[in-house]
Amino acid sequence: MRTAYGRNGWAAVAAALLLLAPWLAGCGEGAPAGDEGDCAARLRIDGTVFESDDRLVDDPPLSRAAPALAEVVGCEPATAEPVDEVRVRRVAGADPSLAVVVTGREWRGVYVRQGTGPADWPRVLTRR
């Protein structure tokens, strides 16, 4: 049977799934109840971990400050080896130690410092 993917296409799909497997499968067995237990990408900048949140706006205003570099990490973000490196931008009206934005194609999104919630976020980051 012939498919639209062809022999090389299926190999590419299989390779992509293998690379994504850690994020799709979760961080491992035995995650405590109530713990997300996933390996969603997080950013680490100088030891500070940033994560995305569905309650954040998708496109906040950006500062004109030069982009900085961040490491993309998965499980155990404080100690995990980076899986990628991205340029992050500051959000206009937000402290850069609280929120950053990835505008590139890979890892695109708004990230806030891990452990903070909407009460800690500047208004420019929340959906109205």
mmCIF file of the C-alpha atoms, coordinates in Angstrom:
data_MODEL
# 
_entry.id   MODEL 
# 
loop_
_atom_site.group_PDB 
_atom_site.id 
_atom_site.type_symbol 
_atom_site.label_atom_id 
_atom_site.label_alt_id 
_atom_site.label_comp_id 
_atom_site.label_asym_id 
_atom_site.label_entity_id 
_atom_site.label_seq_id 
_atom_site.pdbx_PDB_ins_code 
_atom_site.Cartn_x 
_atom_site.Cartn_y 
_atom_site.Cartn_z 
_atom_site.occupancy 
_atom_site.B_iso_or_equiv 
_atom_site.pdbx_formal_charge 
_atom_site.auth_seq_id 
_atom_site.auth_comp_id 
_atom_site.auth_asym_id 
_atom_site.auth_atom_id 
_atom_site.pdbx_PDB_model_num 
ATOM 1   C CA . MET A 1 1   ? 0.000  0.000  0.000  1.00 0.00 ? 1   MET A CA 1 
ATOM 2   C CA . ARG A 1 2   ? 1.347  3.415  -0.948 1.00 0.00 ? 2   ARG A CA 1 
ATOM 3   C CA . THR A 1 3   ? 0.912  6.385  1.421  1.00 0.00 ? 3   THR A CA 1 
ATOM 4   C CA . ALA A 1 4   ? 1.364  10.120 1.129  1.00 0.00 ? 4   ALA A CA 1 
ATOM 5   C CA . TYR A 1 5   ? 4.350  9.972  3.500  1.00 0.00 ? 5   TYR A CA 1 
ATOM 6   C CA . GLY A 1 6   ? 6.420  7.446  1.562  1.00 0.00 ? 6   GLY A CA 1 
ATOM 7   C CA . ARG A 1 7   ? 9.261  5.455  3.097  1.00 0.00 ? 7   ARG A CA 1 
ATOM 8   C CA . ASN A 1 8   ? 11.421 8.462  4.063  1.00 0.00 ? 8   ASN A CA 1 
ATOM 9   C CA . GLY A 1 9   ? 8.404  10.411 5.337  1.00 0.00 ? 9   GLY A CA 1 
ATOM 10  C CA . TRP A 1 10  ? 7.471  7.698  7.824  1.00 0.00 ? 10  TRP A CA 1 
ATOM 11  C CA . ALA A 1 11  ? 11.063 7.551  9.020  1.00 0.00 ? 11  ALA A CA 1 
ATOM 12  C CA . ALA A 1 12  ? 10.948 11.306 9.660  1.00 0.00 ? 12  ALA A CA 1 
ATOM 13  C CA . VAL A 1 13  ? 7.642  10.961 11.552 1.00 0.00 ? 13  VAL A CA 1 
ATOM 14  C CA . ALA A 1 14  ? 9.071  8.134  13.671 1.00 0.00 ? 14  ALA A CA 1 
ATOM 15  C CA . ALA A 1 15  ? 12.222 10.151 14.435 1.00 0.00 ? 15  ALA A CA 1 
ATOM 16  C CA . ALA A 1 16  ? 10.149 13.178 15.448 1.00 0.00 ? 16  ALA A CA 1 
ATOM 17  C CA . LEU A 1 17  ? 8.013  11.042 17.773 1.00 0.00 ? 17  LEU A CA 1 
ATOM 18  C CA . LEU A 1 18  ? 11.127 9.591  19.398 1.00 0.00 ? 18  LEU A CA 1 
ATOM 19  C CA . LEU A 1 19  ? 12.480 13.088 20.036 1.00 0.00 ? 19  LEU A CA 1 
ATOM 20  C CA . LEU A 1 20  ? 9.163  14.205 21.531 1.00 0.00 ? 20  LEU A CA 1 
ATOM 21  C CA . ALA A 1 21  ? 8.623  11.033 23.569 1.00 0.00 ? 21  ALA A CA 1 
ATOM 22  C CA . PRO A 1 22  ? 9.958  12.466 26.863 1.00 0.00 ? 22  PRO A CA 1 
ATOM 23  C CA . TRP A 1 23  ? 7.517  15.361 26.670 1.00 0.00 ? 23  TRP A CA 1 
ATOM 24  C CA . LEU A 1 24  ? 4.601  13.224 25.522 1.00 0.00 ? 24  LEU A CA 1 
ATOM 25  C CA . ALA A 1 25  ? 5.129  10.503 28.116 1.00 0.00 ? 25  ALA A CA 1 
ATOM 26  C CA . GLY A 1 26  ? 5.638  12.686 31.173 1.00 0.00 ? 26  GLY A CA 1 
ATOM 27  C CA . CYS A 1 27  ? 8.468  12.927 33.634 1.00 0.00 ? 27  CYS A CA 1 
ATOM 28  C CA . GLY A 1 28  ? 8.191  9.402  34.850 1.00 0.00 ? 28  GLY A CA 1 
ATOM 29  C CA . GLU A 1 29  ? 6.178  7.207  37.104 1.00 0.00 ? 29  GLU A CA 1 
ATOM 30  C CA . GLY A 1 30  ? 5.090  8.043  40.578 1.00 0.00 ? 30  GLY A CA 1 
ATOM 31  C CA . ALA A 1 31  ? 4.306  11.744 40.217 1.00 0.00 ? 31  ALA A CA 1 
ATOM 32  C CA . PRO A 1 32  ? 2.452  12.870 43.322 1.00 0.00 ? 32  PRO A CA 1 
ATOM 33  C CA . ALA A 1 33  ? -1.299 13.402 43.021 1.00 0.00 ? 33  ALA A CA 1 
ATOM 34  C CA . GLY A 1 34  ? -2.041 16.935 41.942 1.00 0.00 ? 34  GLY A CA 1 
ATOM 35  C CA . ASP A 1 35  ? 1.386  17.299 40.375 1.00 0.00 ? 35  ASP A CA 1 
ATOM 36  C CA . GLU A 1 36  ? 1.287  17.994 36.660 1.00 0.00 ? 36  GLU A CA 1 
ATOM 37  C CA . GLY A 1 37  ? 3.933  15.343 36.073 1.00 0.00 ? 37  GLY A CA 1 
ATOM 38  C CA . ASP A 1 38  ? 4.577  16.534 32.543 1.00 0.00 ? 38  ASP A CA 1 
ATOM 39  C CA . CYS A 1 39  ? 7.731  17.636 30.833 1.00 0.00 ? 39  CYS A CA 1 
ATOM 40  C CA . ALA A 1 40  ? 6.393  20.806 29.290 1.00 0.00 ? 40  ALA A CA 1 
ATOM 41  C CA . ALA A 1 41  ? 9.219  23.011 28.147 1.00 0.00 ? 41  ALA A CA 1 
ATOM 42  C CA . ARG A 1 42  ? 10.428 25.594 30.566 1.00 0.00 ? 42  ARG A CA 1 
ATOM 43  C CA . LEU A 1 43  ? 13.070 28.276 30.230 1.00 0.00 ? 43  LEU A CA 1 
ATOM 44  C CA . ARG A 1 44  ? 16.038 28.749 32.515 1.00 0.00 ? 44  ARG A CA 1 
ATOM 45  C CA . ILE A 1 45  ? 17.880 32.071 32.658 1.00 0.00 ? 45  ILE A CA 1 
ATOM 46  C CA . ASP A 1 46  ? 20.772 32.381 35.110 1.00 0.00 ? 46  ASP A CA 1 
ATOM 47  C CA . GLY A 1 47  ? 19.237 29.686 37.310 1.00 0.00 ? 47  GLY A CA 1 
ATOM 48  C CA . THR A 1 48  ? 15.714 31.167 37.300 1.00 0.00 ? 48  THR A CA 1 
ATOM 49  C CA . VAL A 1 49  ? 13.035 28.938 35.765 1.00 0.00 ? 49  VAL A CA 1 
ATOM 50  C CA . PHE A 1 50  ? 10.182 30.348 33.679 1.00 0.00 ? 50  PHE A CA 1 
ATOM 51  C CA . GLU A 1 51  ? 7.071  28.453 32.570 1.00 0.00 ? 51  GLU A CA 1 
ATOM 52  C CA . SER A 1 52  ? 4.072  29.158 30.376 1.00 0.00 ? 52  SER A CA 1 
ATOM 53  C CA . ASP A 1 53  ? 0.526  29.458 31.680 1.00 0.00 ? 53  ASP A CA 1 
ATOM 54  C CA . ASP A 1 54  ? -2.788 29.392 29.794 1.00 0.00 ? 54  ASP A CA 1 
ATOM 55  C CA . ARG A 1 55  ? -3.950 32.480 31.672 1.00 0.00 ? 55  ARG A CA 1 
ATOM 56  C CA . LEU A 1 56  ? -1.266 34.652 30.033 1.00 0.00 ? 56  LEU A CA 1 
ATOM 57  C CA . VAL A 1 57  ? -1.952 36.838 27.008 1.00 0.00 ? 57  VAL A CA 1 
ATOM 58  C CA . ASP A 1 58  ? -0.609 35.494 23.730 1.00 0.00 ? 58  ASP A CA 1 
ATOM 59  C CA . ASP A 1 59  ? 0.957  38.687 22.390 1.00 0.00 ? 59  ASP A CA 1 
ATOM 60  C CA . PRO A 1 60  ? 2.064  41.211 25.055 1.00 0.00 ? 60  PRO A CA 1 
ATOM 61  C CA . PRO A 1 61  ? 3.839  44.449 24.098 1.00 0.00 ? 61  PRO A CA 1 
ATOM 62  C CA . LEU A 1 62  ? 7.580  43.960 23.777 1.00 0.00 ? 62  LEU A CA 1 
ATOM 63  C CA . SER A 1 63  ? 10.354 46.124 25.183 1.00 0.00 ? 63  SER A CA 1 
ATOM 64  C CA . ARG A 1 64  ? 12.956 47.570 22.817 1.00 0.00 ? 64  ARG A CA 1 
ATOM 65  C CA . ALA A 1 65  ? 15.730 46.077 24.974 1.00 0.00 ? 65  ALA A CA 1 
ATOM 66  C CA . ALA A 1 66  ? 18.107 43.663 23.283 1.00 0.00 ? 66  ALA A CA 1 
ATOM 67  C CA . PRO A 1 67  ? 17.113 39.977 23.403 1.00 0.00 ? 67  PRO A CA 1 
ATOM 68  C CA . ALA A 1 68  ? 18.779 37.712 25.958 1.00 0.00 ? 68  ALA A CA 1 
ATOM 69  C CA . LEU A 1 69  ? 19.563 33.994 25.794 1.00 0.00 ? 69  LEU A CA 1 
ATOM 70  C CA . ALA A 1 70  ? 17.651 31.313 27.677 1.00 0.00 ? 70  ALA A CA 1 
ATOM 71  C CA . GLU A 1 71  ? 18.009 27.546 27.948 1.00 0.00 ? 71  GLU A CA 1 
ATOM 72  C CA . VAL A 1 72  ? 15.001 25.375 27.157 1.00 0.00 ? 72  VAL A CA 1 
ATOM 73  C CA . VAL A 1 73  ? 14.667 22.599 29.736 1.00 0.00 ? 73  VAL A CA 1 
ATOM 74  C CA . GLY A 1 74  ? 12.066 19.930 30.472 1.00 0.00 ? 74  GLY A CA 1 
ATOM 75  C CA . CYS A 1 75  ? 11.722 17.852 33.629 1.00 0.00 ? 75  CYS A CA 1 
ATOM 76  C CA . GLU A 1 76  ? 13.480 18.972 36.780 1.00 0.00 ? 76  GLU A CA 1 
ATOM 77  C CA . PRO A 1 77  ? 14.197 22.382 35.233 1.00 0.00 ? 77  PRO A CA 1 
ATOM 78  C CA . ALA A 1 78  ? 16.566 23.481 37.988 1.00 0.00 ? 78  ALA A CA 1 
ATOM 79  C CA . THR A 1 79  ? 19.043 20.694 37.194 1.00 0.00 ? 79  THR A CA 1 
ATOM 80  C CA . ALA A 1 80  ? 18.082 19.401 33.729 1.00 0.00 ? 80  ALA A CA 1 
ATOM 81  C CA . GLU A 1 81  ? 20.447 19.627 30.821 1.00 0.00 ? 81  GLU A CA 1 
ATOM 82  C CA . PRO A 1 82  ? 19.204 22.144 28.243 1.00 0.00 ? 82  PRO A CA 1 
ATOM 83  C CA . VAL A 1 83  ? 17.527 20.739 25.138 1.00 0.00 ? 83  VAL A CA 1 
ATOM 84  C CA . ASP A 1 84  ? 17.755 23.993 23.180 1.00 0.00 ? 84  ASP A CA 1 
ATOM 85  C CA . GLU A 1 85  ? 18.716 27.638 23.462 1.00 0.00 ? 85  GLU A CA 1 
ATOM 86  C CA . VAL A 1 86  ? 16.426 30.536 22.477 1.00 0.00 ? 86  VAL A CA 1 
ATOM 87  C CA . ARG A 1 87  ? 16.432 34.311 22.412 1.00 0.00 ? 87  ARG A CA 1 
ATOM 88  C CA . VAL A 1 88  ? 13.938 35.894 24.774 1.00 0.00 ? 88  VAL A CA 1 
ATOM 89  C CA . ARG A 1 89  ? 12.511 39.391 24.737 1.00 0.00 ? 89  ARG A CA 1 
ATOM 90  C CA . ARG A 1 90  ? 11.371 41.520 27.644 1.00 0.00 ? 90  ARG A CA 1 
ATOM 91  C CA . VAL A 1 91  ? 7.729  42.428 28.067 1.00 0.00 ? 91  VAL A CA 1 
ATOM 92  C CA . ALA A 1 92  ? 7.119  46.196 28.090 1.00 0.00 ? 92  ALA A CA 1 
ATOM 93  C CA . GLY A 1 93  ? 5.834  47.074 31.547 1.00 0.00 ? 93  GLY A CA 1 
ATOM 94  C CA . ALA A 1 94  ? 7.024  43.884 33.242 1.00 0.00 ? 94  ALA A CA 1 
ATOM 95  C CA . ASP A 1 95  ? 10.140 43.140 35.254 1.00 0.00 ? 95  ASP A CA 1 
ATOM 96  C CA . PRO A 1 96  ? 12.354 40.795 33.156 1.00 0.00 ? 96  PRO A CA 1 
ATOM 97  C CA . SER A 1 97  ? 12.936 38.648 36.235 1.00 0.00 ? 97  SER A CA 1 
ATOM 98  C CA . LEU A 1 98  ? 9.173  37.967 36.180 1.00 0.00 ? 98  LEU A CA 1 
ATOM 99  C CA . ALA A 1 99  ? 8.275  37.471 32.501 1.00 0.00 ? 99  ALA A CA 1 
ATOM 100 C CA . VAL A 1 100 ? 9.875  36.948 29.098 1.00 0.00 ? 100 VAL A CA 1 
ATOM 101 C CA . VAL A 1 101 ? 8.639  36.177 25.596 1.00 0.00 ? 101 VAL A CA 1 
ATOM 102 C CA . VAL A 1 102 ? 10.012 33.835 22.945 1.00 0.00 ? 102 VAL A CA 1 
ATOM 103 C CA . THR A 1 103 ? 9.056  35.263 19.549 1.00 0.00 ? 103 THR A CA 1 
ATOM 104 C CA . GLY A 1 104 ? 10.846 32.789 17.295 1.00 0.00 ? 104 GLY A CA 1 
ATOM 105 C CA . ARG A 1 105 ? 9.161  29.849 15.614 1.00 0.00 ? 105 ARG A CA 1 
ATOM 106 C CA . GLU A 1 106 ? 10.451 27.309 18.122 1.00 0.00 ? 106 GLU A CA 1 
ATOM 107 C CA . TRP A 1 107 ? 9.222  27.465 21.750 1.00 0.00 ? 107 TRP A CA 1 
ATOM 108 C CA . ARG A 1 108 ? 7.110  30.581 20.986 1.00 0.00 ? 108 ARG A CA 1 
ATOM 109 C CA . GLY A 1 109 ? 5.148  31.961 23.937 1.00 0.00 ? 109 GLY A CA 1 
ATOM 110 C CA . VAL A 1 110 ? 5.032  34.009 27.110 1.00 0.00 ? 110 VAL A CA 1 
ATOM 111 C CA . TYR A 1 111 ? 6.822  32.572 30.141 1.00 0.00 ? 111 TYR A CA 1 
ATOM 112 C CA . VAL A 1 112 ? 6.576  33.718 33.771 1.00 0.00 ? 112 VAL A CA 1 
ATOM 113 C CA . ARG A 1 113 ? 8.868  32.936 36.683 1.00 0.00 ? 113 ARG A CA 1 
ATOM 114 C CA . GLN A 1 114 ? 7.974  29.552 38.136 1.00 0.00 ? 114 GLN A CA 1 
ATOM 115 C CA . GLY A 1 115 ? 6.033  29.783 41.363 1.00 0.00 ? 115 GLY A CA 1 
ATOM 116 C CA . THR A 1 116 ? 4.249  33.031 40.517 1.00 0.00 ? 116 THR A CA 1 
ATOM 117 C CA . GLY A 1 117 ? 0.550  33.401 39.791 1.00 0.00 ? 117 GLY A CA 1 
ATOM 118 C CA . PRO A 1 118 ? -1.825 35.974 38.344 1.00 0.00 ? 118 PRO A CA 1 
ATOM 119 C CA . ALA A 1 119 ? -1.701 38.084 41.515 1.00 0.00 ? 119 ALA A CA 1 
ATOM 120 C CA . ASP A 1 120 ? 2.052  38.540 40.906 1.00 0.00 ? 120 ASP A CA 1 
ATOM 121 C CA . TRP A 1 121 ? 1.779  39.347 37.191 1.00 0.00 ? 121 TRP A CA 1 
ATOM 122 C CA . PRO A 1 122 ? 1.553  42.862 35.792 1.00 0.00 ? 122 PRO A CA 1 
ATOM 123 C CA . ARG A 1 123 ? -1.770 43.666 34.139 1.00 0.00 ? 123 ARG A CA 1 
ATOM 124 C CA . VAL A 1 124 ? -0.147 43.667 30.688 1.00 0.00 ? 124 VAL A CA 1 
ATOM 125 C CA . LEU A 1 125 ? 0.244  39.865 30.974 1.00 0.00 ? 125 LEU A CA 1 
ATOM 126 C CA . THR A 1 126 ? -3.292 38.903 31.975 1.00 0.00 ? 126 THR A CA 1 
ATOM 127 C CA . ARG A 1 127 ? -6.347 38.367 29.813 1.00 0.00 ? 127 ARG A CA 1 
ATOM 128 C CA . ARG A 1 128 ? -8.991 40.980 30.462 1.00 0.00 ? 128 ARG A CA 1 
# 
